[in-house]
Amino acid sequence: MSSDPTLDPTRLDARALADAVRRGAVSAVDVARAHLARVAADRHHAILAVDPDRVIAQATAVDARPDRDRLPLAGVPVTVKDNVDVAGEVTTAGSLAHDGMPAEADAPVVTRLRAAGAVLLGRANMDEVAMGASTQTSAYGPTRNPADPRRSPGGSSGGCAAAVAAGLVPLAVGTDTGGSIREPASQCGVVGMAPSPGLVPADGVLPFHPELDRVGPLARTAADAALLLDVLAGGLADPSPVRRIGVVAELSGPRNRPDVLDAFDRWSRDLETSGIEVVTVSVADGPEALAAYMTLTSVAALDWLGPWLASGRAGEEVVRRAEYAASLVEEGAERVEWAEQVRTRLHDQVAAALREVDVLVSPTMPTVAPPLVGEITPEELADPLAAPYTDCWTVVANLAGVPALSVPAPAVGLPVGAMLMGRPGADADLLALAPTR
């Protein structure tokens, strides 16, 4: 197959790229080679373990498929977070404490990607066993933010967000237990979604807290995110009209940096200008969500962390989190019971708010991307919002059991995200609303 020499595949979004491959305007092999060259030249350390021969073999197979003209992701390079099983590859989860055994089978989401014609390109860097919000705890070195390389890309799916933002791939698959897709999407200026619980299968993915874990898309546009989610979920319902949105007061107040609030206000005003009614609603326990989340996820991790700790190769953050969980257990059941009560109240409060409005909105996180450790200035060290509380708003959606999407807000300077939360099953509504910003 000959390709149009004037076409640069790395500049196309996923929909346009798949269309070009389906039409024969460019071959999947040429698409793969162009993106491999981008990865080889990249200095953000977003994608690990790239096997060019394996990538080209996948692309060659796509070009040879008789159904190529019907593949939704024909020839589109996709990177997956390193806690998702890919047959024949070791799932390291950003750790040296893994068992070293290659996965025997693809995770269902990988099977769906292959069936849709995607070309898997490497593994995305991540915080070790998803414990972190910066991608600095990876045993393979930190990932840098393409918006400012001295800053964090967020985490734990920071490699996914950085890879998409840097143009290494148009799409990535991450995981989100408390914000690990949406928070890096916000920091890197891309789109990221934690889908409705159970919408995307999590089999073959290293669990953190199975009741809270989500597998979802990252992309440069909401339309591309919708395309990928449709594949991962095995189909999406058609969106319903969104006529009324609620700004969550507890997540949209002075705990956010002024520049974050400015960007979010511009974004929400754009929605209002488009004809959507914007009102204020309350989720009273929102400020308690992070503490409850840390308690629940840390204790739950004790169920699966044992072999990682026993290896003697687990990193400092993993050991610290295990010690914290052990201390909670020693304190007795009261703390965990409190956290479960907060979770129940959040579920009820979010459900009540979503009976008043179609979608809830807030900033995705209260700050912009913090500097990487070792690159923090004295002024930034004195800023309380530079502390690692980047997940304090995103955890609300996981605890409440609702889908949530982060989209770029019109920021001046570093990227800012706006978060949308909807009723379970209303994933398509959020994605359809996002382009109206």
C-alpha positions in Angstrom: 0.0 0.0 0.0 1.4 3.4 -0.9 0.8 6.4 1.3 0.3 10.1 0.6 3.8 11.6 1.2 2.3 14.9 2.3 0.3 13.3 5.1 1.9 13.5 8.6 0.1 10.8 10.6 1.3 12.3 14.0 -0.7 15.5 13.4 -4.1 13.7 12.9 -6.6 13.0 15.6 -7.6 9.3 16.1 -10.8 9.6 14.0 -9.1 11.2 11.1 -6.2 8.8 11.3 -8.4 5.7 11.3 -10.4 7.2 8.4 -7.1 7.7 6.4 -6.1 4.1 7.0 -9.5 2.8 6.1 -9.4 4.7 2.9 -5.9 3.7 2.0 -4.6 7.3 2.2 -1.9 6.0 4.5 -0.8 2.6 5.6 -0.9 1.4 9.2 2.8 0.6 8.8 3.6 4.1 7.9 1.5 5.4 10.8 3.4 3.1 13.1 6.8 4.2 11.8 5.9 7.9 12.2 4.8 7.4 15.8 7.8 5.2 16.7 10.0 8.0 15.5 8.2 10.4 17.8 8.7 8.1 20.7 12.4 7.6 20.0 12.9 11.4 20.0 10.8 12.0 23.1 12.4 13.1 26.4 9.3 13.0 28.6 9.8 9.4 29.6 6.1 8.7 29.0 6.3 5.3 27.2 8.3 2.3 28.3 9.2 -1.0 26.8 8.7 -0.2 23.1 9.4 -3.2 20.8 9.5 -1.6 17.2 9.5 -5.0 15.5 6.3 -6.0 17.4 4.7 -2.7 16.6 5.4 -3.0 12.9 4.2 -6.6 12.9 0.8 -5.5 14.3 0.5 -2.7 11.8 1.4 -5.0 8.9 -1.4 -7.3 10.1 -3.9 -4.4 10.2 -3.0 -3.5 6.6 -3.6 -7.1 5.5 -7.0 -7.4 7.2 -9.9 -7.9 4.7 -12.2 -5.9 7.1 -9.8 -2.9 7.3 -12.3 -0.5 5.8 -14.7 -1.2 8.7 -12.3 -1.0 11.7 -13.1 1.9 14.1 -9.4 2.2 15.2 -7.8 1.1 11.9 -4.0 1.5 12.4 -4.4 3.9 15.3 -1.5 3.7 17.8 -2.6 3.2 21.4 -0.5 2.9 24.5 -1.8 1.1 27.6 -0.9 1.7 31.2 1.7 -0.7 32.6 -0.9 -2.4 34.9 -2.9 -3.8 32.0 -2.0 -7.3 30.8 -0.7 -7.7 27.2 0.0 -11.3 26.2 3.7 -12.1 26.1 4.7 -9.0 28.1 5.5 -8.5 31.7 3.0 -6.3 33.5 5.4 -4.4 35.8 2.9 -1.8 37.2 5.8 0.6 37.5 7.6 -1.6 40.0 10.7 -3.8 40.4 8.7 -6.1 42.7 6.7 -7.8 39.9 7.0 -11.6 39.4 8.8 -11.3 36.0 6.3 -13.6 34.3 4.8 -12.5 31.0 1.0 -12.3 30.8 -0.5 -15.4 29.4 -3.4 -13.6 27.8 -4.5 -10.1 26.8 -6.8 -8.2 29.2 -10.3 -8.0 27.6 -9.7 -4.3 26.9 -6.6 -5.2 24.9 -8.6 -7.9 23.0 -11.1 -5.2 22.1 -8.4 -2.8 20.9 -6.9 -5.4 18.7 -10.3 -6.4 17.2 -10.9 -2.7 16.4 -7.7 -2.4 14.5 -5.6 -0.5 17.0 -1.8 -0.9 17.1 -0.4 -1.3 20.6 2.6 1.0 21.1 4.6 0.3 24.3 3.5 0.5 27.9 2.8 3.8 29.6 4.8 4.8 32.7 2.9 5.0 36.0 3.3 5.4 39.7 4.4 2.2 41.3 1.3 -0.2 41.6 -0.8 3.0 41.0 0.1 4.4 44.4 0.8 8.1 43.7 -0.5 11.1 41.8 2.7 12.3 40.1 4.3 9.3 38.2 7.4 10.0 40.3 7.1 6.8 42.3 7.7 4.7 39.1 10.7 2.4 39.6 11.7 3.3 36.0 12.0 7.0 36.6 9.6 10.0 36.6 7.6 11.2 33.6 7.7 14.9 32.7 4.8 17.1 31.8 4.9 18.2 28.1 3.3 21.5 29.2 6.4 22.2 31.4 9.0 19.5 31.7 10.0 20.6 35.2 6.5 19.7 36.4 4.6 16.5 37.2 2.2 15.1 34.6 0.0 13.8 37.4 -0.7 10.2 38.1 -1.0 7.4 38.5 -1.7 7.4 34.7 0.8 10.1 34.1 2.6 8.3 31.3 -0.7 8.0 29.4 -1.5 11.7 29.7 2.0 12.8 28.8 2.1 10.5 25.8 -1.1 11.9 24.4 -0.2 15.5 25.2 3.3 15.1 23.5 1.8 13.6 20.4 3.4 10.2 20.9 0.0 8.5 20.4 -3.4 9.9 19.8 -5.0 7.5 22.4 -4.2 5.8 25.7 -5.9 3.5 28.1 -5.4 4.2 31.8 -7.0 3.3 35.1 -8.7 5.5 37.7 -9.4 4.5 41.3 -9.6 8.0 42.7 -8.6 10.3 39.8 -5.7 8.6 38.2 -7.0 9.3 34.6 -8.7 12.6 35.2 -6.0 14.3 37.3 -3.2 13.7 34.8 -5.5 14.7 32.0 -6.1 18.0 33.8 -2.4 18.6 34.4 -1.4 17.8 30.8 -4.2 19.5 29.0 -5.9 16.5 27.5 -9.3 14.6 27.9 -9.6 11.8 30.4 -12.5 9.7 31.6 -13.4 7.4 34.5 -16.4 5.6 33.0 -19.4 4.3 34.9 -18.6 1.4 37.2 -18.6 -1.9 35.2 -18.9 -0.3 31.8 -15.4 -1.3 30.8 -14.1 -4.7 32.0 -11.3 -4.6 34.5 -10.2 -8.2 34.2 -6.5 -8.6 33.5 -5.8 -5.2 35.2 -3.9 -5.1 38.5 -6.6 -4.2 41.0 -6.2 -1.4 43.6 -9.7 -1.2 45.1 -12.0 -3.3 42.9 -15.1 -1.4 43.9 -13.6 1.9 42.9 -11.3 0.9 39.9 -12.2 2.1 36.4 -10.5 1.5 33.1 -10.9 4.4 30.7 -9.7 6.5 27.8 -7.3 9.5 27.4 -7.3 11.5 24.2 -6.7 15.0 22.8 -10.4 15.5 22.1 -13.7 14.5 23.6 -14.7 13.0 20.2 -11.6 10.8 20.2 -12.2 9.8 23.9 -15.8 8.8 22.9 -14.4 6.7 20.0 -12.0 4.8 22.3 -14.6 4.4 25.1 -17.1 2.9 22.5 -14.5 0.3 21.7 -13.4 -0.4 25.3 -17.1 -0.7 26.5 -18.3 -2.8 23.5 -20.7 0.0 22.6 -22.1 3.2 24.1 -25.7 4.4 24.4 -26.7 7.5 22.5 -26.4 10.7 24.5 -29.4 12.5 26.0 -29.7 16.3 25.9 -28.1 18.1 28.8 -30.2 21.2 29.7 -29.2 21.9 33.3 -25.8 21.6 35.0 -24.9 22.1 38.7 -21.7 23.7 39.9 -20.7 21.8 43.0 -20.1 24.6 45.6 -17.9 22.5 47.9 -15.5 21.7 45.0 -15.5 25.0 43.3 -14.7 27.5 46.1 -11.6 29.2 47.6 -9.7 25.9 48.2 -8.9 26.2 44.5 -6.1 28.4 43.2 -7.4 31.7 41.7 -6.1 30.8 38.2 -7.9 27.5 38.4 -11.1 29.2 39.3 -10.7 31.8 36.6 -10.3 29.1 33.9 -13.2 27.0 35.3 -15.5 30.1 35.5 -14.7 30.9 31.8 -15.5 27.3 30.9 -18.8 27.3 32.8 -19.8 30.7 31.3 -19.3 29.2 27.8 -21.7 26.4 28.7 -24.2 29.0 29.9 -23.8 31.0 26.7 -24.5 27.9 24.7 -28.0 27.8 26.2 -27.5 25.4 29.2 -28.9 26.5 32.5 -26.1 26.7 35.2 -27.1 26.5 38.9 -25.2 25.9 42.2 -25.6 22.6 44.0 -24.2 21.0 47.2 -22.3 17.8 47.9 -21.7 18.5 51.6 -19.2 15.7 52.3 -17.0 16.6 49.2 -14.2 18.0 51.4 -14.0 14.7 53.4 -13.7 12.5 50.3 -9.9 12.4 50.1 -9.4 11.3 53.7 -12.0 8.6 53.3 -10.6 7.5 50.0 -7.0 7.2 51.5 -8.4 5.1 54.3 -10.5 2.7 52.2 -7.9 2.2 49.4 -5.0 1.7 51.8 -6.7 -0.9 53.8 -8.0 -2.7 50.7 -4.5 -2.8 49.3 -3.4 -5.1 52.1 -5.4 -7.8 50.4 -3.1 -7.9 47.4 0.2 -6.1 48.3 1.7 -9.1 50.2 3.8 -10.6 47.3 5.0 -7.2 46.2 6.2 -6.4 49.7 7.7 -9.9 50.2 9.9 -9.5 47.2 12.0 -6.9 49.0 12.0 -4.7 45.9 8.9 -2.6 46.5 9.5 1.2 46.4 9.4 3.7 49.3 5.8 4.9 48.6 4.4 1.3 48.5 6.1 0.5 51.8 4.8 3.7 53.3 1.3 3.1 52.2 1.4 -0.5 53.6 2.6 0.8 56.9 -0.2 3.4 57.0 -2.8 0.7 56.2 -1.4 -1.5 59.0 -1.6 1.4 61.4 -5.3 1.9 60.5 -6.0 -1.8 61.1 -4.3 -1.5 64.5 -6.4 1.4 65.4 -9.5 -0.8 65.0 -12.6 -0.6 62.9 -13.7 2.9 63.8 -11.7 4.8 61.1 -12.7 2.4 58.3 -16.3 2.6 59.5 -16.1 6.4 59.3 -14.7 6.2 55.8 -17.5 3.9 54.7 -20.1 6.3 56.1 -18.5 9.2 54.2 -18.7 7.0 51.0 -22.4 6.2 51.6 -23.2 9.9 52.2 -21.3 11.0 49.1 -23.2 8.4 47.1 -26.5 9.8 48.4 -25.6 13.4 48.1 -24.3 13.1 44.5 -27.4 11.1 43.5 -29.6 13.8 45.1 -27.8 16.5 43.2 -28.2 14.6 40.0 -31.9 14.6 40.5 -31.9 18.4 40.4 -29.5 18.7 37.3 -28.3 16.6 34.4 -24.6 17.0 35.1 -22.4 18.2 38.0 -19.3 20.3 37.3 -16.3 21.6 39.2 -12.6 22.1 38.6 -10.9 18.7 38.2 -8.3 19.6 40.8 -7.6 22.7 42.9 -4.2 23.4 41.5 -2.1 23.2 38.3 0.7 20.7 37.8 3.0 20.8 40.8 6.8 20.9 40.2 8.6 17.6 40.3 10.3 16.8 43.6 13.8 18.4 43.6 12.6 21.2 41.4 10.4 23.0 43.9 11.3 26.6 44.6 11.1 28.1 48.1 8.1 30.1 47.0 6.3 27.0 45.7 7.2 25.0 48.8 5.4 27.7 50.9 2.3 27.4 48.7 -0.2 25.1 50.6 -1.8 24.3 47.3 1.5 22.8 46.0 0.9 20.0 48.5 -0.1 16.6 47.1 -3.9 17.1 47.2 -4.4 16.9 43.5 -7.0 14.1 43.8 -9.2 15.8 46.4 -12.0 16.5 44.0 -11.7 13.6 41.6 -12.1 10.9 44.4 -15.7 12.1 44.8 -16.8 10.4 41.6 -15.2 7.0 42.5 -16.7 7.0 46.0 -20.1 8.0 44.7 -20.1 5.5 41.9 -20.7 7.8 39.0 -18.9 8.5 35.6 -16.6 11.5 35.5 -14.8 13.3 32.7 -12.0 15.9 32.7 -11.7 18.3 29.8 -9.4 21.2 29.3 -10.7 24.6 30.5 -9.6 27.8 28.7 -6.5 28.5 30.9 -3.9 31.2 30.6 -0.6 29.4 31.3 -0.5 25.9 32.6 -3.4 23.5 31.8 -6.5 23.5 33.9 -9.2 20.8 33.8 -12.9 21.0 34.3 -14.7 17.9 35.6 -18.1 16.7 34.7 -19.9 14.0 36.7 -23.1 12.3 35.5 -25.6 9.6 36.4 -24.4 6.0 36.1 -24.7 5.0 32.5 -24.7 8.6 31.2 -21.1 8.5 29.9 -22.1 9.5 26.4 -23.9 12.6 27.8 -20.7 13.9 29.4 -18.7 13.3 26.2 -21.3 15.0 24.0 -21.4 18.0 26.3 -17.6 18.5 26.4 -17.2 20.0 23.0 -19.6 22.8 23.9 -17.0 24.4 26.2 
